[in-house]
Short mmCIF file of C-alpha atoms and ligand atoms in Angstrom, two decimals:
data_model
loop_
_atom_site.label_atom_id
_atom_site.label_comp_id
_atom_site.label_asym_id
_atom_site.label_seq_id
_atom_site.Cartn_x
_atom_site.Cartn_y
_atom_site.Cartn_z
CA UNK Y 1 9.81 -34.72 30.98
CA UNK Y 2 11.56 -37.88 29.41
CA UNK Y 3 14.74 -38.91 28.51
CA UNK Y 4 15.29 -39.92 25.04
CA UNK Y 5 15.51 -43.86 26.12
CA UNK Y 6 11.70 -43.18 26.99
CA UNK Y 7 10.97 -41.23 24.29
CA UNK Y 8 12.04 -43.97 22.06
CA UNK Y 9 10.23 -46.97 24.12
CA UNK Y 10 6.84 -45.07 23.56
CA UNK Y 11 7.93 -45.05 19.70
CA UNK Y 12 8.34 -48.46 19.77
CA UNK Y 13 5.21 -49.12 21.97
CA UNK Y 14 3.18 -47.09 19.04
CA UNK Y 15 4.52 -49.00 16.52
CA UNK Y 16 4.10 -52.74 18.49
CA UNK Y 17 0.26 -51.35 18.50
CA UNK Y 18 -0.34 -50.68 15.77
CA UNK Y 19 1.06 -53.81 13.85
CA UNK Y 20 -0.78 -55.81 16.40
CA UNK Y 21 -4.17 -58.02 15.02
CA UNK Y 22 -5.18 -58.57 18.40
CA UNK Y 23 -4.84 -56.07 21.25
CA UNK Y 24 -6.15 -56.79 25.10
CA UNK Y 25 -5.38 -55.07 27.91
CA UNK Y 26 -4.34 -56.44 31.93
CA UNK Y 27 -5.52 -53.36 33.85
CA UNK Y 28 -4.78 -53.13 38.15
CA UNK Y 29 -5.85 -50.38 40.23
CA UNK Y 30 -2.76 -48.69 39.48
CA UNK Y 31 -4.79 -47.14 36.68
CA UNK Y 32 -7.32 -45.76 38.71
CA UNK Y 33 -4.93 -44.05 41.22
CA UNK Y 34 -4.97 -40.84 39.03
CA UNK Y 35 -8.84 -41.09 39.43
CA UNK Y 36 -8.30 -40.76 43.11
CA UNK Y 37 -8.28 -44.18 44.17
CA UNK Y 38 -6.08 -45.37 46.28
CA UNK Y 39 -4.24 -48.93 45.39
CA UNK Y 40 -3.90 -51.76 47.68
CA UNK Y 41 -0.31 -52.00 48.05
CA UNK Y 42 2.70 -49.83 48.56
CA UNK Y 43 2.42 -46.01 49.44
CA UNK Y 44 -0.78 -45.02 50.54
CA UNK Y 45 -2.39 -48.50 49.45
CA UNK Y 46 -5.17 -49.40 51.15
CA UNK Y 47 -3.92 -53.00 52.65
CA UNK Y 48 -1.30 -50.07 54.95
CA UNK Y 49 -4.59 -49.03 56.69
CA UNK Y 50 -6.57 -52.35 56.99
CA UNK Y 51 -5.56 -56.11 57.03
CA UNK Y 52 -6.76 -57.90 53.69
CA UNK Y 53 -6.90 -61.09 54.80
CA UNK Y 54 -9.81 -59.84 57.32
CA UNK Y 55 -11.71 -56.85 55.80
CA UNK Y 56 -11.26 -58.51 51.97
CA UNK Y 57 -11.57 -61.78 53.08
CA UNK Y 58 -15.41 -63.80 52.59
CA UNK Y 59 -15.17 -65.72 56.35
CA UNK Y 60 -14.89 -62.78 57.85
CA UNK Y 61 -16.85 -60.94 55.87
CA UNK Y 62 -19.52 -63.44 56.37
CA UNK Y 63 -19.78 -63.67 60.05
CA UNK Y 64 -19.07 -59.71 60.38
CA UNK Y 65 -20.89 -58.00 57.57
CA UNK Y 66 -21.20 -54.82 59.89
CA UNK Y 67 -17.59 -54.30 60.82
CA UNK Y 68 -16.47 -54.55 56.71
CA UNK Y 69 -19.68 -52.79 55.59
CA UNK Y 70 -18.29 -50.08 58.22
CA UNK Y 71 -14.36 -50.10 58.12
CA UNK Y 72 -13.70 -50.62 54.42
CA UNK Y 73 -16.63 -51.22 52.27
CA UNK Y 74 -18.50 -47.79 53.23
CA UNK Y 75 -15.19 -45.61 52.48
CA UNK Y 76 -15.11 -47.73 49.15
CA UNK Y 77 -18.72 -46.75 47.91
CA UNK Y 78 -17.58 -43.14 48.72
CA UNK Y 79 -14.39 -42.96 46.55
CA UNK Y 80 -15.76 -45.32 43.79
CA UNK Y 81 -18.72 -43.24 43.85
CA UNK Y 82 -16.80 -39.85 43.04
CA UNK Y 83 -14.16 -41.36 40.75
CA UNK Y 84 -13.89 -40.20 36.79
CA UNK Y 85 -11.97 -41.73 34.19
CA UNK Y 86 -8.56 -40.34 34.25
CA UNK Y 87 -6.30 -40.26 30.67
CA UNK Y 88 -5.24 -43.29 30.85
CA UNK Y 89 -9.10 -45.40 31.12
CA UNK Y 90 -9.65 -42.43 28.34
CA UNK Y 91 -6.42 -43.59 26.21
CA UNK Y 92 -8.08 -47.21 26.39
CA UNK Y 93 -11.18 -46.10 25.26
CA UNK Y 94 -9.35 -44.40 22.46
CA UNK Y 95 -7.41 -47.27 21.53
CA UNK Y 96 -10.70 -49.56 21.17
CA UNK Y 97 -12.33 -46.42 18.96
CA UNK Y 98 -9.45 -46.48 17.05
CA UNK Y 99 -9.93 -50.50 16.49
CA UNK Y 100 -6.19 -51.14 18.14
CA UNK Y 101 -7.85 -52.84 21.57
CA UNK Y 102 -10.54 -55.55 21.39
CA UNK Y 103 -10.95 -56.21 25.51
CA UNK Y 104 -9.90 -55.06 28.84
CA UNK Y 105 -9.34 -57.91 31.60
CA UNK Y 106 -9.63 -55.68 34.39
CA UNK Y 107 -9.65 -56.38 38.31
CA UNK Y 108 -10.85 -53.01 39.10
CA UNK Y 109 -14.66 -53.02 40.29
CA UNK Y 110 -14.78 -49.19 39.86
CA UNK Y 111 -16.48 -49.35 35.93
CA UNK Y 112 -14.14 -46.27 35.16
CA UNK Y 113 -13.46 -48.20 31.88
CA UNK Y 114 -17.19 -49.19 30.54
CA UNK Y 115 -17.67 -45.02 31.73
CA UNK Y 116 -14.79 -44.43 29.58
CA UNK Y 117 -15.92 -45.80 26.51
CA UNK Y 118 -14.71 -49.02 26.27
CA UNK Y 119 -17.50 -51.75 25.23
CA UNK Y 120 -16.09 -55.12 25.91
CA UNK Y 121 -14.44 -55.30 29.82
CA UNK Y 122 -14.12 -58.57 31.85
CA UNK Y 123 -14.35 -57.65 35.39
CA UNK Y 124 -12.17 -60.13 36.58
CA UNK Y 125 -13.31 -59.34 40.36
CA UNK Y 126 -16.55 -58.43 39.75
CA UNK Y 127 -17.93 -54.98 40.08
CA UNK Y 128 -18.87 -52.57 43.20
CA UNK Y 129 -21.92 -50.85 41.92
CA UNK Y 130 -23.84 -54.14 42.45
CA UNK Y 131 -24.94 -55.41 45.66
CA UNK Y 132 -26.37 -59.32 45.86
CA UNK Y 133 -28.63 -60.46 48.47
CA UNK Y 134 -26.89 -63.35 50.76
CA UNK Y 135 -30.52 -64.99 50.91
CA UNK Y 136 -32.35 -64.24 47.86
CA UNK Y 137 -29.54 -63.74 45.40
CA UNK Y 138 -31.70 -60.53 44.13
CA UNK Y 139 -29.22 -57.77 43.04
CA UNK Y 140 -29.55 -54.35 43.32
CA UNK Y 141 -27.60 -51.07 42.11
CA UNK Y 142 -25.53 -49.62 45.18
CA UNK Y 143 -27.06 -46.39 44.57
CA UNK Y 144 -30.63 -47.71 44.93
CA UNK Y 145 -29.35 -49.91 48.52
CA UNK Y 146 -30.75 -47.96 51.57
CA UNK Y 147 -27.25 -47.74 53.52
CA UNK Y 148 -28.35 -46.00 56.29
CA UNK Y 149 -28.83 -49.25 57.93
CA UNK Y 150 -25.68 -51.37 58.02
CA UNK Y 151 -25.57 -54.21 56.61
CA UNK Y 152 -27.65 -53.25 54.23
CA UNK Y 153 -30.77 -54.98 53.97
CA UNK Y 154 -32.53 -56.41 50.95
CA UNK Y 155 -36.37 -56.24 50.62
CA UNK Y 156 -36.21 -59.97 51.53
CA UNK Y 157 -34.69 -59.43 54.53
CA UNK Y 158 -31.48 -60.89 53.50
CA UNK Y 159 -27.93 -59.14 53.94
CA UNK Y 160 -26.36 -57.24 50.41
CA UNK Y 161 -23.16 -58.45 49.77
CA UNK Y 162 -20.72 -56.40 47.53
CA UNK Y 163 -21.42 -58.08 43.56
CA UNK Y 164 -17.22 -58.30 43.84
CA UNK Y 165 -14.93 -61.09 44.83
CA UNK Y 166 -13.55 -61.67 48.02
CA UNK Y 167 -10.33 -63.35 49.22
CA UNK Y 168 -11.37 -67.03 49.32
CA UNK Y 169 -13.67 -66.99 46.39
CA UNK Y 170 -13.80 -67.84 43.18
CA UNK Y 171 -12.77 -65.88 40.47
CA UNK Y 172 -16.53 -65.87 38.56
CA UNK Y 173 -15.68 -69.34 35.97
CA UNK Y 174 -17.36 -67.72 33.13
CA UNK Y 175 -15.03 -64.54 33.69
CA UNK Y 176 -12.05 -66.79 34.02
CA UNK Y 177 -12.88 -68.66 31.05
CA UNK Y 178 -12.79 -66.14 28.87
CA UNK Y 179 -9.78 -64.71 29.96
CA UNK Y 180 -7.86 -67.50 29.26
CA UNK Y 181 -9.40 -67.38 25.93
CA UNK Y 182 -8.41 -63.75 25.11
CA UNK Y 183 -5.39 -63.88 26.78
CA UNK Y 184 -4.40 -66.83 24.71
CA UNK Y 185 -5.75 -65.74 21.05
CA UNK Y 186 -4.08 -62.02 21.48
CA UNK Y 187 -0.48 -60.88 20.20
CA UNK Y 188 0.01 -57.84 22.44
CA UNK Y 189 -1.04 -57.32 25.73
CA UNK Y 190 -1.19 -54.18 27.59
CA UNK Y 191 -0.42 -54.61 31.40
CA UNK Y 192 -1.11 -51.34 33.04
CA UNK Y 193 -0.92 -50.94 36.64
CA UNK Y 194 -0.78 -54.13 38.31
CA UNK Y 195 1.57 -55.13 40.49
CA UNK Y 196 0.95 -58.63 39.12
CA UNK Y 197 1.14 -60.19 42.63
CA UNK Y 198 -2.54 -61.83 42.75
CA UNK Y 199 -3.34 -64.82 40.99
CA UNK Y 200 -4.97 -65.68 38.80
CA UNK Y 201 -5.29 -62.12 37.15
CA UNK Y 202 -1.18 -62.45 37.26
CA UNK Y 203 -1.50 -65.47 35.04
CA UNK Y 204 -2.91 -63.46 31.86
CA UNK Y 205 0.06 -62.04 30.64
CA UNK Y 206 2.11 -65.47 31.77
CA UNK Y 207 -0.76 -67.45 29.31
CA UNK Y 208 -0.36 -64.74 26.81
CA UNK Y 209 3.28 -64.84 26.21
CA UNK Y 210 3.52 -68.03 26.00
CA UNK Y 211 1.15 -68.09 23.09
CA UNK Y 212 3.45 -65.78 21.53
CA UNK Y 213 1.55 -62.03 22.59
CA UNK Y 214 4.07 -59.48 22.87
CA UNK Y 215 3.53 -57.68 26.76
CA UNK Y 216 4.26 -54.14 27.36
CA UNK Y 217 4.00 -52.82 31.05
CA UNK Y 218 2.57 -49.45 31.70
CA UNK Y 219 3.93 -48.85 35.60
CA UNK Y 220 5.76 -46.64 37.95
CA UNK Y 221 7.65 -49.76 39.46
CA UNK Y 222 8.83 -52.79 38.32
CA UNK Y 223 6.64 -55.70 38.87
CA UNK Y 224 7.64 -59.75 38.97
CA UNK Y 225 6.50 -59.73 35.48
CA UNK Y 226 9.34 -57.13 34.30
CA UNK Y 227 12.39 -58.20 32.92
CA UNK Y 228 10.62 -61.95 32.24
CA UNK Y 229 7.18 -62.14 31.17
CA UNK Y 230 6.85 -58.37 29.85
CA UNK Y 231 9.01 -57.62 26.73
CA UNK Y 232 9.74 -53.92 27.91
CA UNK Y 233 8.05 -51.97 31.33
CA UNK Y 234 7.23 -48.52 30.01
CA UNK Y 235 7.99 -47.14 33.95
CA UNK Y 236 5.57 -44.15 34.68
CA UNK Y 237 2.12 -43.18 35.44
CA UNK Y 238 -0.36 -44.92 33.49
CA UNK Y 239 -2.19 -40.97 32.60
CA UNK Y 240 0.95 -39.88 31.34
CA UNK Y 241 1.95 -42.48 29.29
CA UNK Y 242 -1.38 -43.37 27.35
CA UNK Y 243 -1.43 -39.94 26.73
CA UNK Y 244 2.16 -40.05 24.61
CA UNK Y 245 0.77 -43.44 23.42
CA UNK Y 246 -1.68 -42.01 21.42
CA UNK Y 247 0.17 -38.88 20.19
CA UNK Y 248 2.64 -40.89 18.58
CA UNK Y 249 -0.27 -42.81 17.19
CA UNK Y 250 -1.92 -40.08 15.67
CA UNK Y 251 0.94 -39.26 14.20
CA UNK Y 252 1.57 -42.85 13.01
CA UNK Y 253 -2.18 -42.68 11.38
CA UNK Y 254 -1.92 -39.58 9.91
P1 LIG P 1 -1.99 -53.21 43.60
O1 LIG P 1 -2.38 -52.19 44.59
O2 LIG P 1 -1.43 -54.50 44.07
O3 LIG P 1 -0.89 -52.60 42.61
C1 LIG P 1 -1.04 -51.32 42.06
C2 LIG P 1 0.03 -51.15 41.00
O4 LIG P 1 -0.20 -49.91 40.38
C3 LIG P 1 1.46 -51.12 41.55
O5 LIG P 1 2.28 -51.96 40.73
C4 LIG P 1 1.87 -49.66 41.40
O6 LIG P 1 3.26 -49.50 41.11
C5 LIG P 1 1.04 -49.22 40.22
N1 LIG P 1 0.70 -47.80 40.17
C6 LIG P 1 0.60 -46.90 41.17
N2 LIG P 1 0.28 -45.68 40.70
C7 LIG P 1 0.15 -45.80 39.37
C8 LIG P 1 -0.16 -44.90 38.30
N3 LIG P 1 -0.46 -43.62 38.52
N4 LIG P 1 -0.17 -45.40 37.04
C9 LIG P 1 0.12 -46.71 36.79
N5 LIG P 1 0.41 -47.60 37.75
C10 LIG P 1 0.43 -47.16 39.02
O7 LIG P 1 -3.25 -53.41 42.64
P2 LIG P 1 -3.66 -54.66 41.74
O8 LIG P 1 -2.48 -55.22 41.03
O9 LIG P 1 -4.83 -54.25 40.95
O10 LIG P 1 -8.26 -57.96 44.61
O11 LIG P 1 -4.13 -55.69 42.86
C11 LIG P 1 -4.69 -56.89 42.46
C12 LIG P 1 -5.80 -57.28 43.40
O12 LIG P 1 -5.33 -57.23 44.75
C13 LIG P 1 -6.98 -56.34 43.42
O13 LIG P 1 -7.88 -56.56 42.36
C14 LIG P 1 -7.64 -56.68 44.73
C15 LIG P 1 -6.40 -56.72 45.59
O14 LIG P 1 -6.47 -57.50 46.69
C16 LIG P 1 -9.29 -58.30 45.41
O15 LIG P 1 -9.71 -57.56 46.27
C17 LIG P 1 -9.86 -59.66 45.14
#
């Protein structure tokens, strides 16, 4: 259980919410871990098992669809496809029912957040339960795509690409765009596991506190944004935390 010090910061966390006008939340797959999905870095992240810059990366994905379709993007579908929101997605959701969070920025491609509730989610790097034809540009659910045969083949004849962003690509401009916009116009922004390391999802919280947001971290670790760009790191699991979140809110509204 916590110490007092902790018990206080999640006070003071319920109280930054709800005085805040505008609420948006960073989320990284950190929040998804409790869901059963693995991160990409540190312990038992993914990028320990594969290299990045190859399997996640669109030049090689491009002239070897089969090896990524096979070594990383088939294990993918199978997690994704099994994952539920945990607490925290769920404490999110709350927090939008409860009119304290507007939008999530998040670069998860799992949709564990729409499934949680909440209504208005950038998907910074696009989302996995798409698949876009390489010829044709047709997309397709991933649950509908015939994967028996990889690649995966569109009716066209062209190759399905995952509907998320690759290393090398662009983040989708209209997606960006409105990020900057949110992350600019908010006053408190949640940053829940991230380890704030790829640009330009890192930048969010940068633009927002310099527009004057307040930033609270939601994290096991400390991240480059700690001690700098986040006012205070609330260090533990994102499940956890979101849960004592919104009991002290509760008891705030009551
Ligand atoms: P990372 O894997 O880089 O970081 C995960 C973060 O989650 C770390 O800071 C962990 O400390 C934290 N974490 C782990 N368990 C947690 C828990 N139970 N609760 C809360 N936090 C926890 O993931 P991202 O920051 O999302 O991009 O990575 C950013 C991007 O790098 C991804 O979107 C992906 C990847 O390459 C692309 O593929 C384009």
């Amino acid at each position: 259980m916590y110490g007092d010090m902790m018990k206080n910061l999640i006070k003071k966390a319920a109280k930054d919410i709800a005085a805040a006008k505008r609420i948006t939340a960073l989320t990284g797959a950190g929040i998804s871990v409790e869901s059963g999905i693995p991160p990409f870095r540190g312990k038992n992240g993914l990028w320990e098992k594969i290299d990045p810059m190859k399997y996640a990366h669109i030049d090689y994905f491009l002239q070897n669809p089969a090896d990524v379709w096979n070594k990383f993007l088939k294990e993918m579908r199978s997690v994704i496809s099994q994952a539920q929101p945990n607490d925290a997605h769920r404490g999110l959701a709350k927090l939008e029912e409860m009119n304290l969070l507007q939008t999530v920025i998040t670069q998860n491609i799992d949709g564990l957040h729409q499934m949680a509730g909440n209504t208005d989610v950038i998907e910074f790097h696009g989302n996995f339960a798409w698949l876009r034809c390489l010829e044709c540009n047709a997309v397709c659910q991933i649950g509908d795509a015939d994967l028996s045969e990889i690649p995966p083949k569109c009716s066209c004849g062209g190759l399905y690409r995952p509907d998320s962003v690759f290393f090398g690509e662009m983040i989708p401009p209209l997606h960006l765009k409105r990020s900057h916009e949110i992350a600019s116009a908010c006053d408190l922004m949640l940053v829940v596991g991230t380890s704030a390391l790829v640009q330009p999802a890192a930048l969010m919280p940068v633009i927002a506190r310099n527009s004057g947001a307040k930033i609270i971290e939601i994290n096991p670790e400390a991240t480059p944004l700690t001690g700098s760009t986040s006012n205070y790191l609330l260090m533990g699991t994102a499940g956890e935390i979101m849960n004592n979140i919104i009991t002290e809110l509760e008891g705030i509204a009551a």
